[in-house]
Amino acid sequence: MAQCVQSVQEFIQDSFVPLVAALCSEEAERLTRKNNLGFSELVKPFCRLTSEVHMRDPNNQLHVIKNLKIAVNNIITHSPQPGGIRKLLNDVVSVSQPAEGLVANVITAGDYDLNISATTPWFESYRESFLQSMPASDHEFLNHYVACMLVVSSGEPEPVEQFLKLSQEQHRIQHSSEYAYPKWFIPNTLKYYVLLHDVSAGEEQRADSVYEEMKQRYGTQGCYLLKINSRGSNRGADEQIPDPWSQYLQKNSIQTQESYDDGPYSVISNKNADHLISDGLDNDIQVDGLSNNFKAHPLQLDHLSDTSTSFDATEYIKTTTSPHESKKTSSGTPHGTCLTLTDHDRIRQFIQEFTFRGLLPHIEKTIRQLNDQLISRKGLSRSLFSATKKWFSGSKVPEKSINELKNTSGLLYPPEAPELQIRKMADLCFLVQHYELAYSCYHTAKKDFLNDQAMLYAAGALEMAAVSAFLQPGAPRPYPAHYMDTAIQTYRDICKNMMLAERCVLLSAEILKSQSKYSDAAALLIRLTSEDSDLRSALLLEQAAHCFINMKSPMVRKFAFHMILAGHRYSKAGQKKHALRCYCQAMQVYKGKGWSLAEDHINFTIGRQSFTLRQLDNAVSAFRHILINDSKQPAAQQGTFLREYLYVYKNVTQLSPDGPLPQLPLPYINNSATRVFFGHDRRPAEGEKQAATHISLDQEYDCESSHQWKELEEQVVAVVNKGIIPSNFQPTQYCLNSYSDNSKFPLAVVEEPVTVEVAFRNPLKVPLLLTDLSLLWKFQPKDFNAKHNGETKELACGNDMIGAEVIAEFLINSEETKMARLKLFPHQTGELHILGVVYNLGTIQGTMMLDGIDPSIGLQAGKFVYNGMSVRGRQDLEIQGPRLNNTKEEKTSIKYGPDRRLDPIITEEMPLLEVFFINFPTGLLCGEIRKAYVEFVNVSKCPLTALKVVSKHPEFFTFGGNTAVLTPLSPSASENCSAYKTVVTDSTSVCTALMSSASSVNFGVGTGSQPEVIHVPLPDSVLLPGASVQLPMWLHGPDEEGVHEINFLFYYESIKKHSKMCHRVLRHTAVICTSRSLNVRATVCRSNALEDEGKGDNMLVFVDVENINTSEAGVKEFHIVQVSSNSKHWKLQKAVNLSEDKDYKLASRERGKLCFKAVRCKNSGENYTFADIVFGNEQIISSASPCADFFFRSLSSELKRTHTQSNMFQGAVKQSFDEAVRLIQKCSKVDLNIVVLWKAYVVEDNKQLILEGQHHILLHTVGKEAYSFPQKQGFKKILGNSDWEDLEQESPEMVFLKFFRPESSSLPTRPTPDQLSNLIKTSLHYPESFNHSFHQKSLCLVPVTLLLSNCSEADVDVIIDLRHKTTSPEALEIHGSFTWLGQTQYKLQLKNQEVCSLQLKACFVRTGVYNLGTHRVFAKLADQVTLFETSQQNSMPALIIINNI
């Protein structure tokens, strides 16, 4: 239980005090009414004695009474009605509220810190009023009057006669059978005669004489002269006299008959009066009407109507006033205005005199008399006493069985029954604090009552015996709680008297609490909660909750649970404020602990109660909590919560319609998922036209791709700005999200929409309907080109500067996340700040079926049933930037950078490009050439220029070089034409090369420029507003099969230069799927034949072509139509061993081998020589677009790749060795590039299509095989290409790691024997057969010429050794033996590229076939000290036939 102001002993003593009746004459009542008080009210503050009182007990022992209090009440002749008591108690509780600003106790229990009111004054007020308002009962005497004061004014004509009248009236009330109420303690009630004298108006002498007469008549102990009203009522109230009455008059007690009205109340003095007029039950209800007319609910707000019936012969009717008026009266009316402090002392002295001289002696005497009866009774035998008892109790009901007795609550004793005399004595002893004697009597009476099965009497005796035992000084025996339990059970279950049971519980709980038995107290309090009284149940449950929290180990959850129950019962009892308080206290326990359903219930109730009490802000806050937490409630309950919330919110907004828009809690907005898009929506494809993909809100963000676009833009900006990226460069970002860099203010263009995508989430299971949804923004117009900024001012929504799109209806289904795209249209430059969204939040009626569809399945906007309940509000978009983590300070603290995606700067007008692709393929064969068209459209109002395109794959497309023929311009005209530029060839020119030349500069692959950045050849380099231009674009299928994503970035500028935005870009991603076509391999080796002496070198080129196309592509066969070479130094001269039909067809998996002769061409500077060997009737001019374009692009990308690789492995080799190695290696280098051009015949939809294509092979090294597409290392050397490709699918994912440590290779790299063997090329010239007559001459001498050619660019020392002897017997057998004549060793030095011939003679002795290639050649660089000398490779067998003639 909560803490109380009084101790438990004080509480019990004040609950049971001697009752004294007061009967006043009219005149006496009039005197007290001058002070706005009745007589009983006048003396009430002075009814507690300030000094100890002594009296003697029956054993003549002195007994000390401390702190004695008496109660003086007007006589009421009707017992209070239950309804009236309920109304009174309800008012007492509702008036008593926690004091505002009261500091609550903070109780820490486990994880909980609870703010709980330490005291509960409403409970104490209720308890006091309840105990005072209990009607007197026959089974106990505690509420019976012990004495009666007869009060008469000294101003009356015959005061003594008036005393007689009052005495007779009291006698009639007590002894007449007409009045069952009030109850009197003993028949011989003490009468005390009080003469009231008005000092300011009355004659003091007369008063004294009357008092003297009274003393003679009634004795000095039985009368008193009380002088009051020493101050005239007309005197100014400048003296501040204390008002001790106010605290008592606020307690609305029935017993003391206090009222807030000012009308006179007195006993009726005429003889016909049968009743007494009292001051009524309380300020609203008259006593007489209670039994018949208490029909209205006691808690209704307006006061009850006046009762229809009243007492007979009523002369004074109290006017009814409403409680509110009464409260004003009580607080506003001063009391005791005619009394001085001397009068206060006189009243206090009067009460003391009355108690000392009148009341206590009377009680002492009565106790002695009762004790004597008790002693005499003990002297009798039990049986005799039983007979006496039967004789005494003549009117007692006949004896019944125990069950019957229990059912009828036992016996009913007559007033003079001996058992009641014991009870009477016990009660008297209890009232004067003689608890030991009281306990003894109660204990005795209890046994008698139980023997007689008088259960009501027994329960009363048990109750008071328990209290007496507790109150005994020195605590000789423990508190018998089981007595109380039995009493409560008897009252409640057998006697059906809940008021007495409740009194027991209130007393016992307080006693148990004082002994720290909180658990027992709580159980007791909870036991008495029932359905018959909500107010009682609420108060007891609340006290039980306080018991749980005050335990040694606080039971927090039990406290909260019982607080909820108490709040519920308070609510049912109409005590809204108390209900709200209980729920709020319980909320502290449930909040944030995952008890979501309990939390929802509490918040919902708090919301409702707050709304009822017009605490609208609290109501809104409570309902908001229900909605914003992830609710586990069913859909119907959530719908109810939402409707209540909207209703409350509507009321709040109606109170201040012009106030700021409220912040709405629903739907949730995921702020970080907010995306901002600048620009128009992408136009869809039209027919054959395919619009550039650009960027849109429908695309997912890809970090890698975003980085690639940024790199491309930096690349093109660097090219435009001569290799330097400007310091103020800001990458273009069309779509801002949580992954993009939002640290700078984004740029938007005037007249182009700004789209904000807001991510709404509906956490509820009921749909939400947002209407009139739009963005909330602030705009500051500025002119960025002017010297000074324009005036910064905020403009209201709907201004002409910014147009806002409004979404009329936006439906979010249950638990759905849905994106809303809201647009703003800026019409002026300046700074825009997007603050949030504004909308009407409403619900739809979920109970109705919509077109036969259950609405819970999901609703389409526009088909809902709107229930009209919506509120206008806003939600702010507040995006937290990324956490900073750069400096030490940022790493050690938590700091966030700015996120400015919602604060775009609106810049001046810029051109806007749209790009469309016509006939753009989605699938190509590897190496296939396809011609498409690109359309560029300027859809803005200003011209664009400097159009460029940048891509990571420049080898994929070309717009044609400077030599490109731009006809036919339209796609339809070129439908059946070849993508190549062709000329018809003469049949005689077959197998020989057709020459042409071209410079790489013409194709954009000049030195120093970036091949990735390609200038788009616009006519006049400008695209005017509204203009469009179509340009041809050739595409080349990538060499690797698979799906390729190729990014194009179109860059363009405005003709006018702007301060904020320098350029714009447009993105396009092309997805191309390539399938296998041909696999081309080529090798080059030196030819040993030196045909044209001194005229340089020649080589053989072997080209292997394999059809690796799979049948799915529908390709029947490939035709090799032309092989071309491109080089600065070499050219193909002719095809070798061409088959007769000169038609190279390759069906699936077929492989062909071509052989060509290549010769050196004249050095033509930077120009490349193109040589075409045509196998058909049409020559494709390989030096023109698009063949040359793709060749140069593949060449530059290859050079770039090899350059990157060579940079990776730069070793620390000494310079002297480097030069030697470089020269030797250069000998084996060739710079010959082969282009194989082909046609493929495809059947598609019963039509035969001809596809064209080209493959490039770049030959760098003599004898090393080159491929048309990048190779994967591993299987290539063992298997053929096609086999390797099949095996590739099955190869395990395992690669051997190679570790390089290039910095440690300090030794020079020696040239390989292959490289050294290429320094010198040798060739023997001799007759194939030689006829000689051995008969004439036995020795045959044959002249042989040895040609030596220096292939390097340095001087070479050569040693020719002819002394070589073949030692292998096979060679001897096959070739025979011969001898060289003359000098057997030659030492020569060959200059750069020099050809030298030696004349030799071979000597044969007989006919046969001989191999002349027996010479050995050694070579080294002339200027090298270190000899890298090695034998030249053995030449091919030089066979000569010697014939005899």
Short mmCIF file of C-alpha atoms in Angstrom, two decimals, residues 897-1089:
data_model
loop_
_atom_site.label_atom_id
_atom_site.label_comp_id
_atom_site.label_asym_id
_atom_site.label_seq_id
_atom_site.Cartn_x
_atom_site.Cartn_y
_atom_site.Cartn_z
CA GLY A 897 29.13 14.51 -43.49
CA PRO A 898 26.45 16.44 -45.38
CA ASP A 899 24.00 14.82 -47.77
CA ARG A 900 22.86 17.41 -50.27
CA ARG A 901 20.84 15.31 -52.67
CA LEU A 902 17.68 17.28 -51.76
CA ASP A 903 19.30 20.70 -52.26
CA PRO A 904 19.88 21.07 -56.03
CA ILE A 905 21.10 24.24 -57.68
CA ILE A 906 18.93 25.15 -60.67
CA THR A 907 21.28 26.33 -63.48
CA GLU A 908 20.73 28.10 -66.78
CA GLU A 909 19.29 26.42 -69.82
CA MET A 910 21.45 23.75 -71.44
CA PRO A 911 21.11 21.72 -74.65
CA LEU A 912 19.54 18.29 -74.30
CA LEU A 913 20.54 15.45 -76.61
CA GLU A 914 18.55 12.36 -77.40
CA VAL A 915 20.15 9.45 -79.26
CA PHE A 916 18.32 6.72 -81.18
CA PHE A 917 19.87 3.59 -82.67
CA ILE A 918 18.40 2.23 -85.90
CA ASN A 919 18.88 -1.39 -87.03
CA PHE A 920 21.08 -1.95 -84.02
CA PRO A 921 21.68 -5.71 -83.61
CA THR A 922 21.47 -7.66 -80.38
CA GLY A 923 23.40 -10.66 -81.67
CA LEU A 924 26.52 -10.87 -83.84
CA LEU A 925 29.01 -13.48 -84.92
CA CYS A 926 32.53 -12.96 -83.60
CA GLY A 927 34.23 -10.57 -86.02
CA GLU A 928 31.01 -9.80 -87.91
CA ILE A 929 30.67 -6.35 -89.44
CA ARG A 930 27.20 -4.80 -89.37
CA LYS A 931 26.12 -1.37 -90.48
CA ALA A 932 23.62 0.51 -88.30
CA TYR A 933 22.52 4.13 -88.05
CA VAL A 934 22.51 6.56 -85.15
CA GLU A 935 20.13 9.47 -84.91
CA PHE A 936 21.07 12.48 -82.83
CA VAL A 937 18.23 14.83 -81.82
CA ASN A 938 18.55 18.13 -79.95
CA VAL A 939 15.29 18.45 -77.99
CA SER A 940 16.22 21.66 -76.17
CA LYS A 941 16.01 25.31 -77.11
CA CYS A 942 19.73 25.93 -77.43
CA PRO A 943 22.26 24.49 -79.92
CA LEU A 944 24.78 21.84 -78.92
CA THR A 945 28.32 21.34 -80.14
CA ALA A 946 31.52 19.34 -79.49
CA LEU A 947 29.70 16.03 -79.66
CA LYS A 948 31.95 13.16 -78.75
CA VAL A 949 31.50 9.56 -77.76
CA VAL A 950 33.77 7.65 -75.42
CA SER A 951 33.83 3.92 -74.82
CA LYS A 952 36.08 1.33 -73.25
CA HIS A 953 35.63 -0.75 -76.41
CA PRO A 954 36.50 1.53 -79.34
CA GLU A 955 37.18 -1.56 -81.49
CA PHE A 956 33.46 -2.36 -81.38
CA PHE A 957 32.16 0.52 -83.48
CA THR A 958 33.18 3.30 -85.87
CA PHE A 959 31.52 6.22 -87.54
CA GLY A 960 33.96 5.85 -90.44
CA GLY A 961 37.21 7.65 -91.06
CA ASN A 962 37.79 10.77 -93.11
CA THR A 963 37.74 8.63 -96.25
CA ALA A 964 34.39 7.04 -95.40
CA VAL A 965 31.75 7.28 -98.07
CA LEU A 966 28.63 8.56 -96.29
CA THR A 967 26.23 7.14 -98.82
CA PRO A 968 23.70 5.69 -98.74
CA LEU A 969 22.60 7.82 -95.82
CA SER A 970 19.25 6.23 -95.06
CA PRO A 971 18.98 2.77 -93.56
CA SER A 972 16.36 1.63 -96.06
CA ALA A 973 18.55 2.42 -99.07
CA SER A 974 21.43 0.34 -97.75
CA GLU A 975 19.40 -2.69 -96.75
CA ASN A 976 20.95 -5.14 -99.20
CA CYS A 977 24.29 -3.45 -99.69
CA SER A 978 27.56 -4.68 -98.28
CA ALA A 979 28.93 -2.91 -95.27
CA TYR A 980 32.25 -2.68 -97.09
CA LYS A 981 33.42 -0.51 -99.92
CA THR A 982 34.00 -2.96 -102.79
CA VAL A 983 35.15 -2.90 -106.42
CA VAL A 984 34.77 -5.62 -109.03
CA THR A 985 38.06 -7.31 -109.81
CA ASP A 986 39.43 -8.64 -113.04
CA SER A 987 39.80 -12.39 -113.14
CA THR A 988 43.45 -12.10 -114.14
CA SER A 989 44.38 -10.40 -110.95
CA VAL A 990 43.52 -13.41 -108.85
CA CYS A 991 46.19 -14.52 -106.43
CA THR A 992 48.21 -11.39 -106.75
CA ALA A 993 47.98 -8.52 -104.34
CA LEU A 994 46.20 -5.26 -105.05
CA MET A 995 47.93 -2.37 -103.32
CA SER A 996 46.62 0.69 -101.51
CA SER A 997 47.81 2.78 -98.59
CA ALA A 998 46.28 4.79 -95.77
CA SER A 999 47.36 6.71 -92.71
CA SER A 1000 46.14 5.88 -89.23
CA VAL A 1001 45.52 9.60 -88.65
CA ASN A 1002 42.60 9.41 -91.09
CA PHE A 1003 40.95 6.90 -88.81
CA GLY A 1004 41.42 8.71 -85.53
CA VAL A 1005 44.33 6.54 -84.39
CA GLY A 1006 47.06 9.12 -84.64
CA THR A 1007 49.87 9.33 -82.19
CA GLY A 1008 49.08 10.82 -78.79
CA SER A 1009 45.31 10.83 -79.08
CA GLN A 1010 43.09 8.57 -77.02
CA PRO A 1011 41.48 5.97 -79.26
CA GLU A 1012 38.57 5.66 -76.76
CA VAL A 1013 37.40 9.24 -77.37
CA ILE A 1014 35.81 9.51 -80.79
CA HIS A 1015 34.61 12.68 -82.39
CA VAL A 1016 31.13 12.36 -83.89
CA PRO A 1017 31.20 13.87 -87.39
CA LEU A 1018 28.19 16.21 -87.13
CA PRO A 1019 27.60 18.42 -90.16
CA ASP A 1020 29.07 21.85 -89.26
CA SER A 1021 29.84 20.36 -85.80
CA VAL A 1022 26.63 21.92 -84.42
CA LEU A 1023 23.18 20.49 -83.80
CA LEU A 1024 20.58 23.24 -83.76
CA PRO A 1025 17.50 23.23 -81.46
CA GLY A 1026 14.96 20.71 -82.69
CA ALA A 1027 17.32 19.39 -85.39
CA SER A 1028 18.17 15.75 -85.91
CA VAL A 1029 20.87 14.01 -87.92
CA GLN A 1030 21.42 10.36 -88.85
CA LEU A 1031 24.95 8.97 -89.15
CA PRO A 1032 26.07 5.49 -90.18
CA MET A 1033 27.73 3.38 -87.53
CA TRP A 1034 29.61 0.17 -88.29
CA LEU A 1035 29.76 -2.47 -85.61
CA HIS A 1036 32.34 -5.20 -85.26
CA GLY A 1037 31.43 -8.29 -83.24
CA PRO A 1038 33.87 -8.84 -80.36
CA ASP A 1039 36.35 -11.69 -80.88
CA GLU A 1040 35.26 -13.56 -77.74
CA GLU A 1041 31.94 -15.30 -77.62
CA GLY A 1042 29.41 -14.48 -74.90
CA VAL A 1043 27.36 -11.53 -73.74
CA HIS A 1044 29.11 -8.17 -73.88
CA GLU A 1045 27.98 -4.97 -72.23
CA ILE A 1046 29.42 -2.04 -74.11
CA ASN A 1047 29.09 1.42 -72.60
CA PHE A 1048 28.86 4.53 -74.78
CA LEU A 1049 29.11 7.95 -73.17
CA PHE A 1050 28.02 10.82 -75.44
CA TYR A 1051 29.56 14.14 -74.43
CA TYR A 1052 28.33 17.51 -75.64
CA GLU A 1053 28.51 21.18 -74.75
CA SER A 1054 26.47 24.31 -75.13
CA ILE A 1055 27.68 27.00 -77.48
CA LYS A 1056 27.35 29.46 -74.59
CA LYS A 1057 29.73 28.88 -71.70
CA HIS A 1058 28.06 28.60 -68.29
CA SER A 1059 29.56 29.19 -64.89
CA LYS A 1060 27.93 26.17 -63.22
CA MET A 1061 27.54 23.47 -65.86
CA CYS A 1062 30.17 23.12 -68.60
CA HIS A 1063 28.98 20.02 -70.41
CA ARG A 1064 26.39 17.28 -70.37
CA VAL A 1065 26.58 13.57 -71.01
CA LEU A 1066 24.22 10.87 -72.19
CA ARG A 1067 24.78 7.21 -71.41
CA HIS A 1068 23.96 4.16 -73.43
CA THR A 1069 24.67 0.53 -72.66
CA ALA A 1070 24.51 -1.86 -75.60
CA VAL A 1071 24.19 -5.54 -74.86
CA ILE A 1072 25.58 -7.73 -77.63
CA CYS A 1073 25.55 -11.50 -77.65
CA THR A 1074 28.31 -12.93 -79.85
CA SER A 1075 28.55 -16.50 -81.09
CA ARG A 1076 31.53 -18.40 -82.52
CA SER A 1077 32.49 -17.94 -86.14
CA LEU A 1078 36.05 -18.58 -87.33
CA ASN A 1079 39.20 -19.29 -85.47
CA VAL A 1080 42.20 -17.90 -87.38
CA ARG A 1081 45.85 -18.66 -86.64
CA ALA A 1082 48.88 -17.49 -88.59
CA THR A 1083 52.62 -17.94 -88.56
CA VAL A 1084 55.36 -16.27 -90.55
CA CYS A 1085 58.72 -17.78 -91.45
CA ARG A 1086 61.58 -16.66 -93.58
CA SER A 1087 61.87 -17.96 -97.08
CA ASN A 1088 65.33 -19.45 -97.86
CA ALA A 1089 65.05 -18.50 -101.49
#
